[in-house]
Amino acid sequence: MNAASQQLPNLTTKTKSEALVIIADSGFVFKTKTEGGYETFEHPDGSLIHIRPAGEIVRTGPKIKNDRGKSYRRRYDQFGNQIQFIPGSNTHSTGENIII
């Protein structure tokens, strides 16, 4: 079963207000906003959506543990595909941006 963060439609080119409606309609609720302007929304399944101040959307799934017992969250792109982190590259970026 896919995480809620994978099931959101692509938010690229949506305005912030449009994106917030889609996020809320998908079951996410506002969690926090930092002084720097980062906003976090949480789903009951443990998925998180972060909106960075410049409009980048960061989707992460529920916490899972690796084989050494360390917790982490998988990061997904705007199509729900898992992003593979490659050290020394910029492949950790989601590529999903809303209009601020």
mmCIF file of N, CA, C and O in Angstrom:
data_model
loop_
_atom_site.group_PDB
_atom_site.id
_atom_site.type_symbol
_atom_site.label_atom_id
_atom_site.label_comp_id
_atom_site.label_asym_id
_atom_site.label_seq_id
_atom_site.Cartn_x
_atom_site.Cartn_y
_atom_site.Cartn_z
ATOM 1 N N MET A 1 0.840 -1.184 0.000
ATOM 2 C CA MET A 1 0.000 0.000 0.000
ATOM 3 C C MET A 1 0.888 1.252 0.000
ATOM 4 O O MET A 1 1.844 1.342 0.743
ATOM 5 N N ASN A 2 0.559 2.201 -0.859
ATOM 6 C CA ASN A 2 1.347 3.420 -0.969
ATOM 7 C C ASN A 2 1.056 4.373 0.177
ATOM 8 O O ASN A 2 -0.066 4.463 0.660
ATOM 9 N N ALA A 3 2.085 5.117 0.567
ATOM 10 C CA ALA A 3 1.936 6.148 1.595
ATOM 11 C C ALA A 3 1.080 7.284 1.038
ATOM 12 O O ALA A 3 1.032 7.521 -0.175
ATOM 13 N N ALA A 4 0.421 8.000 1.930
ATOM 14 C CA ALA A 4 -0.429 9.127 1.524
ATOM 15 C C ALA A 4 0.377 10.163 0.747
ATOM 16 O O ALA A 4 -0.135 10.775 -0.196
ATOM 17 N N SER A 5 1.639 10.356 1.113
ATOM 18 C CA SER A 5 2.463 11.340 0.413
ATOM 19 C C SER A 5 2.723 10.938 -1.038
ATOM 20 O O SER A 5 2.944 11.804 -1.890
ATOM 21 N N GLN A 6 2.657 9.651 -1.346
ATOM 22 C CA GLN A 6 2.831 9.177 -2.720
ATOM 23 C C GLN A 6 1.564 9.366 -3.547
ATOM 24 O O GLN A 6 1.623 9.411 -4.769
ATOM 25 N N GLN A 7 0.428 9.448 -2.899
ATOM 26 C CA GLN A 7 -0.846 9.486 -3.601
ATOM 27 C C GLN A 7 -1.311 10.894 -3.970
ATOM 28 O O GLN A 7 -2.260 11.035 -4.745
ATOM 29 N N LEU A 8 -0.654 11.917 -3.434
ATOM 30 C CA LEU A 8 -1.021 13.289 -3.811
ATOM 31 C C LEU A 8 -0.761 13.506 -5.292
ATOM 32 O O LEU A 8 0.214 12.981 -5.829
ATOM 33 N N PRO A 9 -1.585 14.307 -5.951
ATOM 34 C CA PRO A 9 -1.277 14.643 -7.339
ATOM 35 C C PRO A 9 -0.070 15.572 -7.401
ATOM 36 O O PRO A 9 0.328 16.169 -6.392
ATOM 37 N N ASN A 10 0.501 15.717 -8.563
ATOM 38 C CA ASN A 10 1.619 16.633 -8.791
ATOM 39 C C ASN A 10 1.153 18.055 -8.474
ATOM 40 O O ASN A 10 0.186 18.539 -9.060
ATOM 41 N N LEU A 11 1.836 18.728 -7.562
ATOM 42 C CA LEU A 11 1.448 20.080 -7.155
ATOM 43 C C LEU A 11 2.202 21.169 -7.922
ATOM 44 O O LEU A 11 1.933 22.352 -7.736
ATOM 45 N N THR A 12 3.122 20.771 -8.790
ATOM 46 C CA THR A 12 3.889 21.741 -9.566
ATOM 47 C C THR A 12 2.946 22.644 -10.351
ATOM 48 O O THR A 12 1.977 22.173 -10.940
ATOM 49 N N THR A 13 3.231 23.917 -10.327
ATOM 50 C CA THR A 13 2.485 25.013 -10.984
ATOM 51 C C THR A 13 1.191 25.383 -10.269
ATOM 52 O O THR A 13 0.493 26.288 -10.706
ATOM 53 N N LYS A 14 0.859 24.711 -9.166
ATOM 54 C CA LYS A 14 -0.311 25.120 -8.378
ATOM 55 C C LYS A 14 0.089 26.322 -7.527
ATOM 56 O O LYS A 14 1.249 26.468 -7.140
ATOM 57 N N THR A 15 -0.880 27.179 -7.223
ATOM 58 C CA THR A 15 -0.609 28.246 -6.275
ATOM 59 C C THR A 15 -0.564 27.624 -4.881
ATOM 60 O O THR A 15 -1.031 26.499 -4.679
ATOM 61 N N LYS A 16 -0.033 28.379 -3.936
ATOM 62 C CA LYS A 16 0.031 27.840 -2.575
ATOM 63 C C LYS A 16 -1.362 27.544 -2.045
ATOM 64 O O LYS A 16 -1.586 26.494 -1.435
ATOM 65 N N SER A 17 -2.317 28.434 -2.301
ATOM 66 C CA SER A 17 -3.676 28.198 -1.791
ATOM 67 C C SER A 17 -4.298 26.967 -2.443
ATOM 68 O O SER A 17 -4.982 26.184 -1.776
ATOM 69 N N GLU A 18 -4.063 26.742 -3.739
ATOM 70 C CA GLU A 18 -4.568 25.535 -4.405
ATOM 71 C C GLU A 18 -3.923 24.285 -3.797
ATOM 72 O O GLU A 18 -4.601 23.285 -3.539
ATOM 73 N N ALA A 19 -2.611 24.349 -3.581
ATOM 74 C CA ALA A 19 -1.881 23.206 -3.012
ATOM 75 C C ALA A 19 -2.376 22.890 -1.600
ATOM 76 O O ALA A 19 -2.557 21.720 -1.253
ATOM 77 N N LEU A 20 -2.635 23.919 -0.806
ATOM 78 C CA LEU A 20 -3.105 23.695 0.563
ATOM 79 C C LEU A 20 -4.466 23.003 0.583
ATOM 80 O O LEU A 20 -4.718 22.146 1.442
ATOM 81 N N VAL A 21 -5.336 23.334 -0.359
ATOM 82 C CA VAL A 21 -6.647 22.672 -0.443
ATOM 83 C C VAL A 21 -6.461 21.202 -0.805
ATOM 84 O O VAL A 21 -7.069 20.320 -0.191
ATOM 85 N N ILE A 22 -5.598 20.915 -1.770
ATOM 86 C CA ILE A 22 -5.350 19.532 -2.186
ATOM 87 C C ILE A 22 -4.748 18.731 -1.029
ATOM 88 O O ILE A 22 -5.154 17.596 -0.764
ATOM 89 N N ILE A 23 -3.798 19.338 -0.338
ATOM 90 C CA ILE A 23 -3.150 18.668 0.798
ATOM 91 C C ILE A 23 -4.183 18.358 1.877
ATOM 92 O O ILE A 23 -4.246 17.244 2.391
ATOM 93 N N ALA A 24 -5.019 19.342 2.218
ATOM 94 C CA ALA A 24 -6.046 19.142 3.253
ATOM 95 C C ALA A 24 -7.082 18.108 2.817
ATOM 96 O O ALA A 24 -7.482 17.243 3.609
ATOM 97 N N ASP A 25 -7.509 18.175 1.556
ATOM 98 C CA ASP A 25 -8.493 17.213 1.048
ATOM 99 C C ASP A 25 -7.952 15.781 1.025
ATOM 100 O O ASP A 25 -8.713 14.824 0.975
ATOM 101 N N SER A 26 -6.622 15.648 1.055
ATOM 102 C CA SER A 26 -5.989 14.328 1.058
ATOM 103 C C SER A 26 -5.761 13.800 2.472
ATOM 104 O O SER A 26 -5.127 12.764 2.651
ATOM 105 N N GLY A 27 -6.250 14.531 3.478
ATOM 106 C CA GLY A 27 -6.173 14.052 4.850
ATOM 107 C C GLY A 27 -5.011 14.580 5.673
ATOM 108 O O GLY A 27 -4.828 14.184 6.818
ATOM 109 N N PHE A 28 -4.211 15.461 5.099
ATOM 110 C CA PHE A 28 -3.096 16.046 5.840
ATOM 111 C C PHE A 28 -3.599 17.218 6.675
ATOM 112 O O PHE A 28 -4.491 17.956 6.244
ATOM 113 N N VAL A 29 -3.021 17.382 7.858
ATOM 114 C CA VAL A 29 -3.370 18.505 8.721
ATOM 115 C C VAL A 29 -2.107 19.290 9.043
ATOM 116 O O VAL A 29 -1.009 18.729 9.126
ATOM 117 N N PHE A 30 -2.283 20.592 9.223
ATOM 118 C CA PHE A 30 -1.163 21.461 9.557
ATOM 119 C C PHE A 30 -0.534 21.012 10.866
ATOM 120 O O PHE A 30 -1.230 20.717 11.837
ATOM 121 N N LYS A 31 0.804 20.957 10.899
ATOM 122 C CA LYS A 31 1.512 20.545 12.103
ATOM 123 C C LYS A 31 2.335 21.696 12.674
ATOM 124 O O LYS A 31 2.171 22.051 13.821
ATOM 125 N N THR A 32 3.239 22.260 11.872
ATOM 126 C CA THR A 32 4.108 23.320 12.378
ATOM 127 C C THR A 32 4.512 24.287 11.265
ATOM 128 O O THR A 32 4.436 23.954 10.080
ATOM 129 N N LYS A 33 4.963 25.456 11.695
ATOM 130 C CA LYS A 33 5.604 26.424 10.804
ATOM 131 C C LYS A 33 6.790 26.986 11.561
ATOM 132 O O LYS A 33 6.649 27.450 12.691
ATOM 133 N N THR A 34 7.973 26.928 10.953
ATOM 134 C CA THR A 34 9.167 27.426 11.617
ATOM 135 C C THR A 34 9.288 28.933 11.412
ATOM 136 O O THR A 34 8.614 29.511 10.549
ATOM 137 N N GLU A 35 10.167 29.550 12.186
ATOM 138 C CA GLU A 35 10.422 30.982 12.020
ATOM 139 C C GLU A 35 10.943 31.282 10.619
ATOM 140 O O GLU A 35 10.726 32.361 10.091
ATOM 141 N N GLY A 36 11.628 30.312 10.026
ATOM 142 C CA GLY A 36 12.169 30.487 8.681
ATOM 143 C C GLY A 36 11.139 30.303 7.577
ATOM 144 O O GLY A 36 11.442 30.498 6.407
ATOM 145 N N GLY A 37 9.906 29.920 7.925
ATOM 146 C CA GLY A 37 8.848 29.793 6.941
ATOM 147 C C GLY A 37 8.587 28.401 6.414
ATOM 148 O O GLY A 37 7.775 28.212 5.507
ATOM 149 N N TYR A 38 9.243 27.384 6.969
ATOM 150 C CA TYR A 38 8.978 26.001 6.557
ATOM 151 C C TYR A 38 7.674 25.537 7.198
ATOM 152 O O TYR A 38 7.492 25.667 8.404
ATOM 153 N N GLU A 39 6.759 24.988 6.387
ATOM 154 C CA GLU A 39 5.478 24.502 6.895
ATOM 155 C C GLU A 39 5.425 22.984 6.754
ATOM 156 O O GLU A 39 5.847 22.439 5.743
ATOM 157 N N THR A 40 4.875 22.328 7.768
ATOM 158 C CA THR A 40 4.779 20.873 7.767
ATOM 159 C C THR A 40 3.336 20.451 7.975
ATOM 160 O O THR A 40 2.630 21.004 8.815
ATOM 161 N N PHE A 41 2.915 19.452 7.184
ATOM 162 C CA PHE A 41 1.576 18.885 7.258
ATOM 163 C C PHE A 41 1.733 17.386 7.462
ATOM 164 O O PHE A 41 2.570 16.751 6.828
ATOM 165 N N GLU A 42 0.911 16.810 8.341
ATOM 166 C CA GLU A 42 1.039 15.397 8.684
ATOM 167 C C GLU A 42 -0.240 14.639 8.358
ATOM 168 O O GLU A 42 -1.341 15.151 8.534
ATOM 169 N N HIS A 43 -0.081 13.421 7.891
ATOM 170 C CA HIS A 43 -1.194 12.527 7.589
ATOM 171 C C HIS A 43 -1.281 11.477 8.697
ATOM 172 O O HIS A 43 -0.256 11.123 9.289
ATOM 173 N N PRO A 44 -2.473 10.953 8.977
ATOM 174 C CA PRO A 44 -2.599 9.905 9.999
ATOM 175 C C PRO A 44 -1.702 8.680 9.767
ATOM 176 O O PRO A 44 -1.340 7.990 10.713
ATOM 177 N N ASP A 45 -1.300 8.421 8.509
ATOM 178 C CA ASP A 45 -0.425 7.261 8.262
ATOM 179 C C ASP A 45 1.037 7.549 8.591
ATOM 180 O O ASP A 45 1.883 6.673 8.480
ATOM 181 N N GLY A 46 1.342 8.798 8.989
ATOM 182 C CA GLY A 46 2.714 9.170 9.333
ATOM 183 C C GLY A 46 3.450 9.897 8.223
ATOM 184 O O GLY A 46 4.572 10.351 8.425
ATOM 185 N N SER A 47 2.848 10.015 7.056
ATOM 186 C CA SER A 47 3.465 10.767 5.963
ATOM 187 C C SER A 47 3.541 12.250 6.323
ATOM 188 O O SER A 47 2.685 12.765 7.044
ATOM 189 N N LEU A 48 4.559 12.925 5.788
ATOM 190 C CA LEU A 48 4.704 14.359 5.982
ATOM 191 C C LEU A 48 4.844 15.063 4.642
ATOM 192 O O LEU A 48 5.438 14.528 3.709
ATOM 193 N N ILE A 49 4.296 16.267 4.575
ATOM 194 C CA ILE A 49 4.512 17.166 3.442
ATOM 195 C C ILE A 49 5.133 18.426 4.022
ATOM 196 O O ILE A 49 4.597 19.013 4.963
ATOM 197 N N HIS A 50 6.267 18.828 3.475
ATOM 198 C CA HIS A 50 6.921 20.068 3.880
ATOM 199 C C HIS A 50 6.832 21.039 2.716
ATOM 200 O O HIS A 50 7.072 20.655 1.569
ATOM 201 N N ILE A 51 6.500 22.279 3.014
ATOM 202 C CA ILE A 51 6.557 23.336 2.007
ATOM 203 C C ILE A 51 7.671 24.270 2.440
ATOM 204 O O ILE A 51 7.607 24.881 3.513
ATOM 205 N N ARG A 52 8.714 24.353 1.621
ATOM 206 C CA ARG A 52 9.835 25.224 1.912
ATOM 207 C C ARG A 52 9.469 26.662 1.516
ATOM 208 O O ARG A 52 8.587 26.868 0.677
ATOM 209 N N PRO A 53 10.145 27.649 2.098
ATOM 210 C CA PRO A 53 9.795 29.053 1.834
ATOM 211 C C PRO A 53 9.801 29.439 0.348
ATOM 212 O O PRO A 53 9.008 30.272 -0.072
ATOM 213 N N ALA A 54 10.647 28.822 -0.453
ATOM 214 C CA ALA A 54 10.711 29.140 -1.877
ATOM 215 C C ALA A 54 9.666 28.378 -2.689
ATOM 216 O O ALA A 54 9.573 28.550 -3.900
ATOM 217 N N GLY A 55 8.875 27.501 -2.031
ATOM 218 C CA GLY A 55 7.815 26.784 -2.718
ATOM 219 C C GLY A 55 8.108 25.336 -3.041
ATOM 220 O O GLY A 55 7.263 24.648 -3.604
ATOM 221 N N GLU A 56 9.303 24.834 -2.689
ATOM 222 C CA GLU A 56 9.594 23.426 -2.962
ATOM 223 C C GLU A 56 8.765 22.542 -2.032
ATOM 224 O O GLU A 56 8.639 22.806 -0.844
ATOM 225 N N ILE A 57 8.183 21.508 -2.606
ATOM 226 C CA ILE A 57 7.421 20.512 -1.850
ATOM 227 C C ILE A 57 8.340 19.326 -1.579
ATOM 228 O O ILE A 57 8.990 18.817 -2.486
ATOM 229 N N VAL A 58 8.376 18.897 -0.318
ATOM 230 C CA VAL A 58 9.146 17.719 0.055
ATOM 231 C C VAL A 58 8.156 16.723 0.647
ATOM 232 O O VAL A 58 7.503 17.007 1.643
ATOM 233 N N ARG A 59 8.045 15.570 -0.002
ATOM 234 C CA ARG A 59 7.120 14.513 0.434
ATOM 235 C C ARG A 59 7.933 13.401 1.089
ATOM 236 O O ARG A 59 8.881 12.898 0.497
ATOM 237 N N THR A 60 7.527 13.005 2.285
ATOM 238 C CA THR A 60 8.170 11.862 2.919
ATOM 239 C C THR A 60 7.105 10.908 3.431
ATOM 240 O O THR A 60 6.006 11.321 3.781
ATOM 241 N N GLY A 61 7.468 9.647 3.452
ATOM 242 C CA GLY A 61 6.559 8.620 3.935
ATOM 243 C C GLY A 61 6.661 8.451 5.440
ATOM 244 O O GLY A 61 7.428 9.146 6.109
ATOM 245 N N PRO A 62 5.902 7.511 5.980
ATOM 246 C CA PRO A 62 5.970 7.218 7.409
ATOM 247 C C PRO A 62 7.378 6.741 7.791
ATOM 248 O O PRO A 62 8.125 6.232 6.949
ATOM 249 N N LYS A 63 7.728 6.895 9.064
ATOM 250 C CA LYS A 63 9.021 6.410 9.545
ATOM 251 C C LYS A 63 9.082 4.900 9.412
ATOM 252 O O LYS A 63 8.116 4.194 9.692
ATOM 253 N N ILE A 64 10.232 4.435 8.954
ATOM 254 C CA ILE A 64 10.508 3.006 8.897
ATOM 255 C C ILE A 64 11.905 2.788 9.475
ATOM 256 O O ILE A 64 12.679 3.734 9.604
ATOM 257 N N LYS A 65 12.224 1.561 9.824
ATOM 258 C CA LYS A 65 13.539 1.250 10.387
ATOM 259 C C LYS A 65 14.338 0.417 9.396
ATOM 260 O O LYS A 65 13.805 -0.486 8.753
ATOM 261 N N ASN A 66 15.632 0.743 9.324
ATOM 262 C CA ASN A 66 16.498 -0.076 8.478
ATOM 263 C C ASN A 66 16.940 -1.310 9.255
ATOM 264 O O ASN A 66 16.535 -1.515 10.403
ATOM 265 N N ASP A 67 17.775 -2.111 8.648
ATOM 266 C CA ASP A 67 18.185 -3.367 9.281
ATOM 267 C C ASP A 67 19.053 -3.171 10.522
ATOM 268 O O ASP A 67 19.254 -4.103 11.298
ATOM 269 N N ARG A 68 19.543 -1.954 10.739
ATOM 270 C CA ARG A 68 20.324 -1.652 11.945
ATOM 271 C C ARG A 68 19.466 -0.972 13.017
ATOM 272 O O ARG A 68 19.963 -0.537 14.037
ATOM 273 N N GLY A 69 18.152 -0.831 12.740
ATOM 274 C CA GLY A 69 17.239 -0.245 13.709
ATOM 275 C C GLY A 69 17.147 1.271 13.673
ATOM 276 O O GLY A 69 16.471 1.870 14.498
ATOM 277 N N LYS A 70 17.798 1.909 12.699
ATOM 278 C CA LYS A 70 17.747 3.369 12.586
ATOM 279 C C LYS A 70 16.497 3.779 11.799
ATOM 280 O O LYS A 70 16.216 3.236 10.730
ATOM 281 N N SER A 71 15.746 4.749 12.346
ATOM 282 C CA SER A 71 14.531 5.230 11.682
ATOM 283 C C SER A 71 14.863 6.243 10.599
ATOM 284 O O SER A 71 15.776 7.046 10.747
ATOM 285 N N TYR A 72 14.107 6.189 9.520
ATOM 286 C CA TYR A 72 14.231 7.164 8.439
ATOM 287 C C TYR A 72 12.907 7.236 7.695
ATOM 288 O O TYR A 72 12.002 6.456 7.929
ATOM 289 N N ARG A 73 12.802 8.220 6.819
ATOM 290 C CA ARG A 73 11.613 8.383 5.975
ATOM 291 C C ARG A 73 12.043 8.360 4.513
ATOM 292 O O ARG A 73 13.020 8.997 4.148
ATOM 293 N N ARG A 74 11.297 7.663 3.695
ATOM 294 C CA ARG A 74 11.566 7.690 2.256
ATOM 295 C C ARG A 74 11.055 9.012 1.697
ATOM 296 O O ARG A 74 10.013 9.520 2.109
ATOM 297 N N ARG A 75 11.784 9.542 0.737
ATOM 298 C CA ARG A 75 11.401 10.795 0.085
ATOM 299 C C ARG A 75 10.887 10.461 -1.309
ATOM 300 O O ARG A 75 11.422 9.593 -1.983
ATOM 301 N N TYR A 76 9.820 11.179 -1.728
ATOM 302 C CA TYR A 76 9.170 10.891 -3.008
ATOM 303 C C TYR A 76 9.133 12.115 -3.895
ATOM 304 O O TYR A 76 9.052 13.254 -3.425
ATOM 305 N N ASP A 77 9.142 11.880 -5.209
ATOM 306 C CA ASP A 77 9.009 12.982 -6.157
ATOM 307 C C ASP A 77 7.533 13.294 -6.393
ATOM 308 O O ASP A 77 6.655 12.696 -5.772
ATOM 309 N N GLN A 78 7.263 14.219 -7.303
ATOM 310 C CA GLN A 78 5.893 14.680 -7.554
ATOM 311 C C GLN A 78 4.993 13.611 -8.179
ATOM 312 O O GLN A 78 3.788 13.782 -8.251
ATOM 313 N N PHE A 79 5.582 12.491 -8.595
ATOM 314 C CA PHE A 79 4.803 11.401 -9.187
ATOM 315 C C PHE A 79 4.661 10.220 -8.233
ATOM 316 O O PHE A 79 4.135 9.180 -8.599
ATOM 317 N N GLY A 80 5.158 10.370 -7.001
ATOM 318 C CA GLY A 80 5.058 9.309 -6.010
ATOM 319 C C GLY A 80 6.169 8.281 -6.071
ATOM 320 O O GLY A 80 6.118 7.268 -5.377
ATOM 321 N N ASN A 81 7.184 8.532 -6.903
ATOM 322 C CA ASN A 81 8.317 7.608 -7.009
ATOM 323 C C ASN A 81 9.357 7.931 -5.944
ATOM 324 O O ASN A 81 9.655 9.100 -5.684
ATOM 325 N N GLN A 82 9.934 6.898 -5.349
ATOM 326 C CA GLN A 82 10.952 7.114 -4.331
ATOM 327 C C GLN A 82 12.186 7.753 -4.957
ATOM 328 O O GLN A 82 12.632 7.352 -6.033
ATOM 329 N N ILE A 83 12.723 8.763 -4.279
ATOM 330 C CA ILE A 83 13.949 9.438 -4.728
ATOM 331 C C ILE A 83 15.127 8.722 -4.083
ATOM 332 O O ILE A 83 15.164 8.542 -2.873
ATOM 333 N N GLN A 84 16.060 8.328 -4.906
ATOM 334 C CA GLN A 84 17.265 7.673 -4.414
ATOM 335 C C GLN A 84 18.340 8.729 -4.191
ATOM 336 O O GLN A 84 18.668 9.475 -5.105
ATOM 337 N N PHE A 85 18.861 8.815 -2.982
ATOM 338 C CA PHE A 85 19.919 9.774 -2.673
ATOM 339 C C PHE A 85 21.248 9.231 -3.166
ATOM 340 O O PHE A 85 21.617 8.097 -2.864
ATOM 341 N N ILE A 86 21.957 10.047 -3.930
ATOM 342 C CA ILE A 86 23.285 9.688 -4.412
ATOM 343 C C ILE A 86 24.243 10.735 -3.855
ATOM 344 O O ILE A 86 24.149 11.913 -4.220
ATOM 345 N N PRO A 87 25.131 10.341 -2.935
ATOM 346 C CA PRO A 87 26.056 11.311 -2.340
ATOM 347 C C PRO A 87 26.815 12.094 -3.409
ATOM 348 O O PRO A 87 27.238 11.543 -4.421
ATOM 349 N N GLY A 88 26.933 13.408 -3.193
ATOM 350 C CA GLY A 88 27.659 14.261 -4.128
ATOM 351 C C GLY A 88 26.838 14.732 -5.311
ATOM 352 O O GLY A 88 27.337 15.391 -6.202
ATOM 353 N N SER A 89 25.557 14.397 -5.336
ATOM 354 C CA SER A 89 24.708 14.827 -6.447
ATOM 355 C C SER A 89 23.534 15.631 -5.910
ATOM 356 O O SER A 89 23.321 15.739 -4.718
ATOM 357 N N ASN A 90 22.729 16.189 -6.815
ATOM 358 C CA ASN A 90 21.554 16.962 -6.428
ATOM 359 C C ASN A 90 20.287 16.139 -6.623
ATOM 360 O O ASN A 90 19.222 16.672 -6.808
ATOM 361 N N THR A 91 20.402 14.832 -6.581
ATOM 362 C CA THR A 91 19.250 13.988 -6.849
ATOM 363 C C THR A 91 18.294 13.891 -5.668
ATOM 364 O O THR A 91 17.265 13.237 -5.770
ATOM 365 N N HIS A 92 18.610 14.557 -4.549
ATOM 366 C CA HIS A 92 17.739 14.519 -3.387
ATOM 367 C C HIS A 92 16.623 15.564 -3.519
ATOM 368 O O HIS A 92 15.675 15.558 -2.770
ATOM 369 N N SER A 93 16.731 16.447 -4.509
ATOM 370 C CA SER A 93 15.700 17.458 -4.759
ATOM 371 C C SER A 93 14.460 16.784 -5.318
ATOM 372 O O SER A 93 14.553 15.861 -6.123
ATOM 373 N N THR A 94 13.296 17.281 -4.915
ATOM 374 C CA THR A 94 12.063 16.659 -5.371
ATOM 375 C C THR A 94 11.651 17.100 -6.754
ATOM 376 O O THR A 94 10.927 16.396 -7.441
ATOM 377 N N GLY A 95 12.015 18.306 -7.160
ATOM 378 C CA GLY A 95 11.608 18.825 -8.461
ATOM 379 C C GLY A 95 10.180 19.330 -8.487
ATOM 380 O O GLY A 95 9.663 19.697 -9.527
ATOM 381 N N GLU A 96 9.537 19.357 -7.339
ATOM 382 C CA GLU A 96 8.134 19.786 -7.247
ATOM 383 C C GLU A 96 8.074 21.146 -6.552
ATOM 384 O O GLU A 96 8.514 21.286 -5.421
ATOM 385 N N ASN A 97 7.547 22.138 -7.268
ATOM 386 C CA ASN A 97 7.500 23.494 -6.727
ATOM 387 C C ASN A 97 6.136 24.114 -6.979
ATOM 388 O O ASN A 97 5.594 24.013 -8.090
ATOM 389 N N ILE A 98 5.625 24.775 -5.945
ATOM 390 C CA ILE A 98 4.367 25.519 -6.090
ATOM 391 C C ILE A 98 4.690 26.996 -6.305
ATOM 392 O O ILE A 98 5.819 27.438 -6.094
ATOM 393 N N ILE A 99 3.691 27.747 -6.718
ATOM 394 C CA ILE A 99 3.852 29.177 -6.939
ATOM 395 C C ILE A 99 3.564 29.896 -5.615
ATOM 396 O O ILE A 99 2.472 29.777 -5.081
ATOM 397 N N ILE A 100 4.562 30.573 -5.120
ATOM 398 C CA ILE A 100 4.414 31.306 -3.846
ATOM 399 C C ILE A 100 3.998 32.736 -4.117
ATOM 400 O O ILE A 100 4.426 33.385 -4.985
#
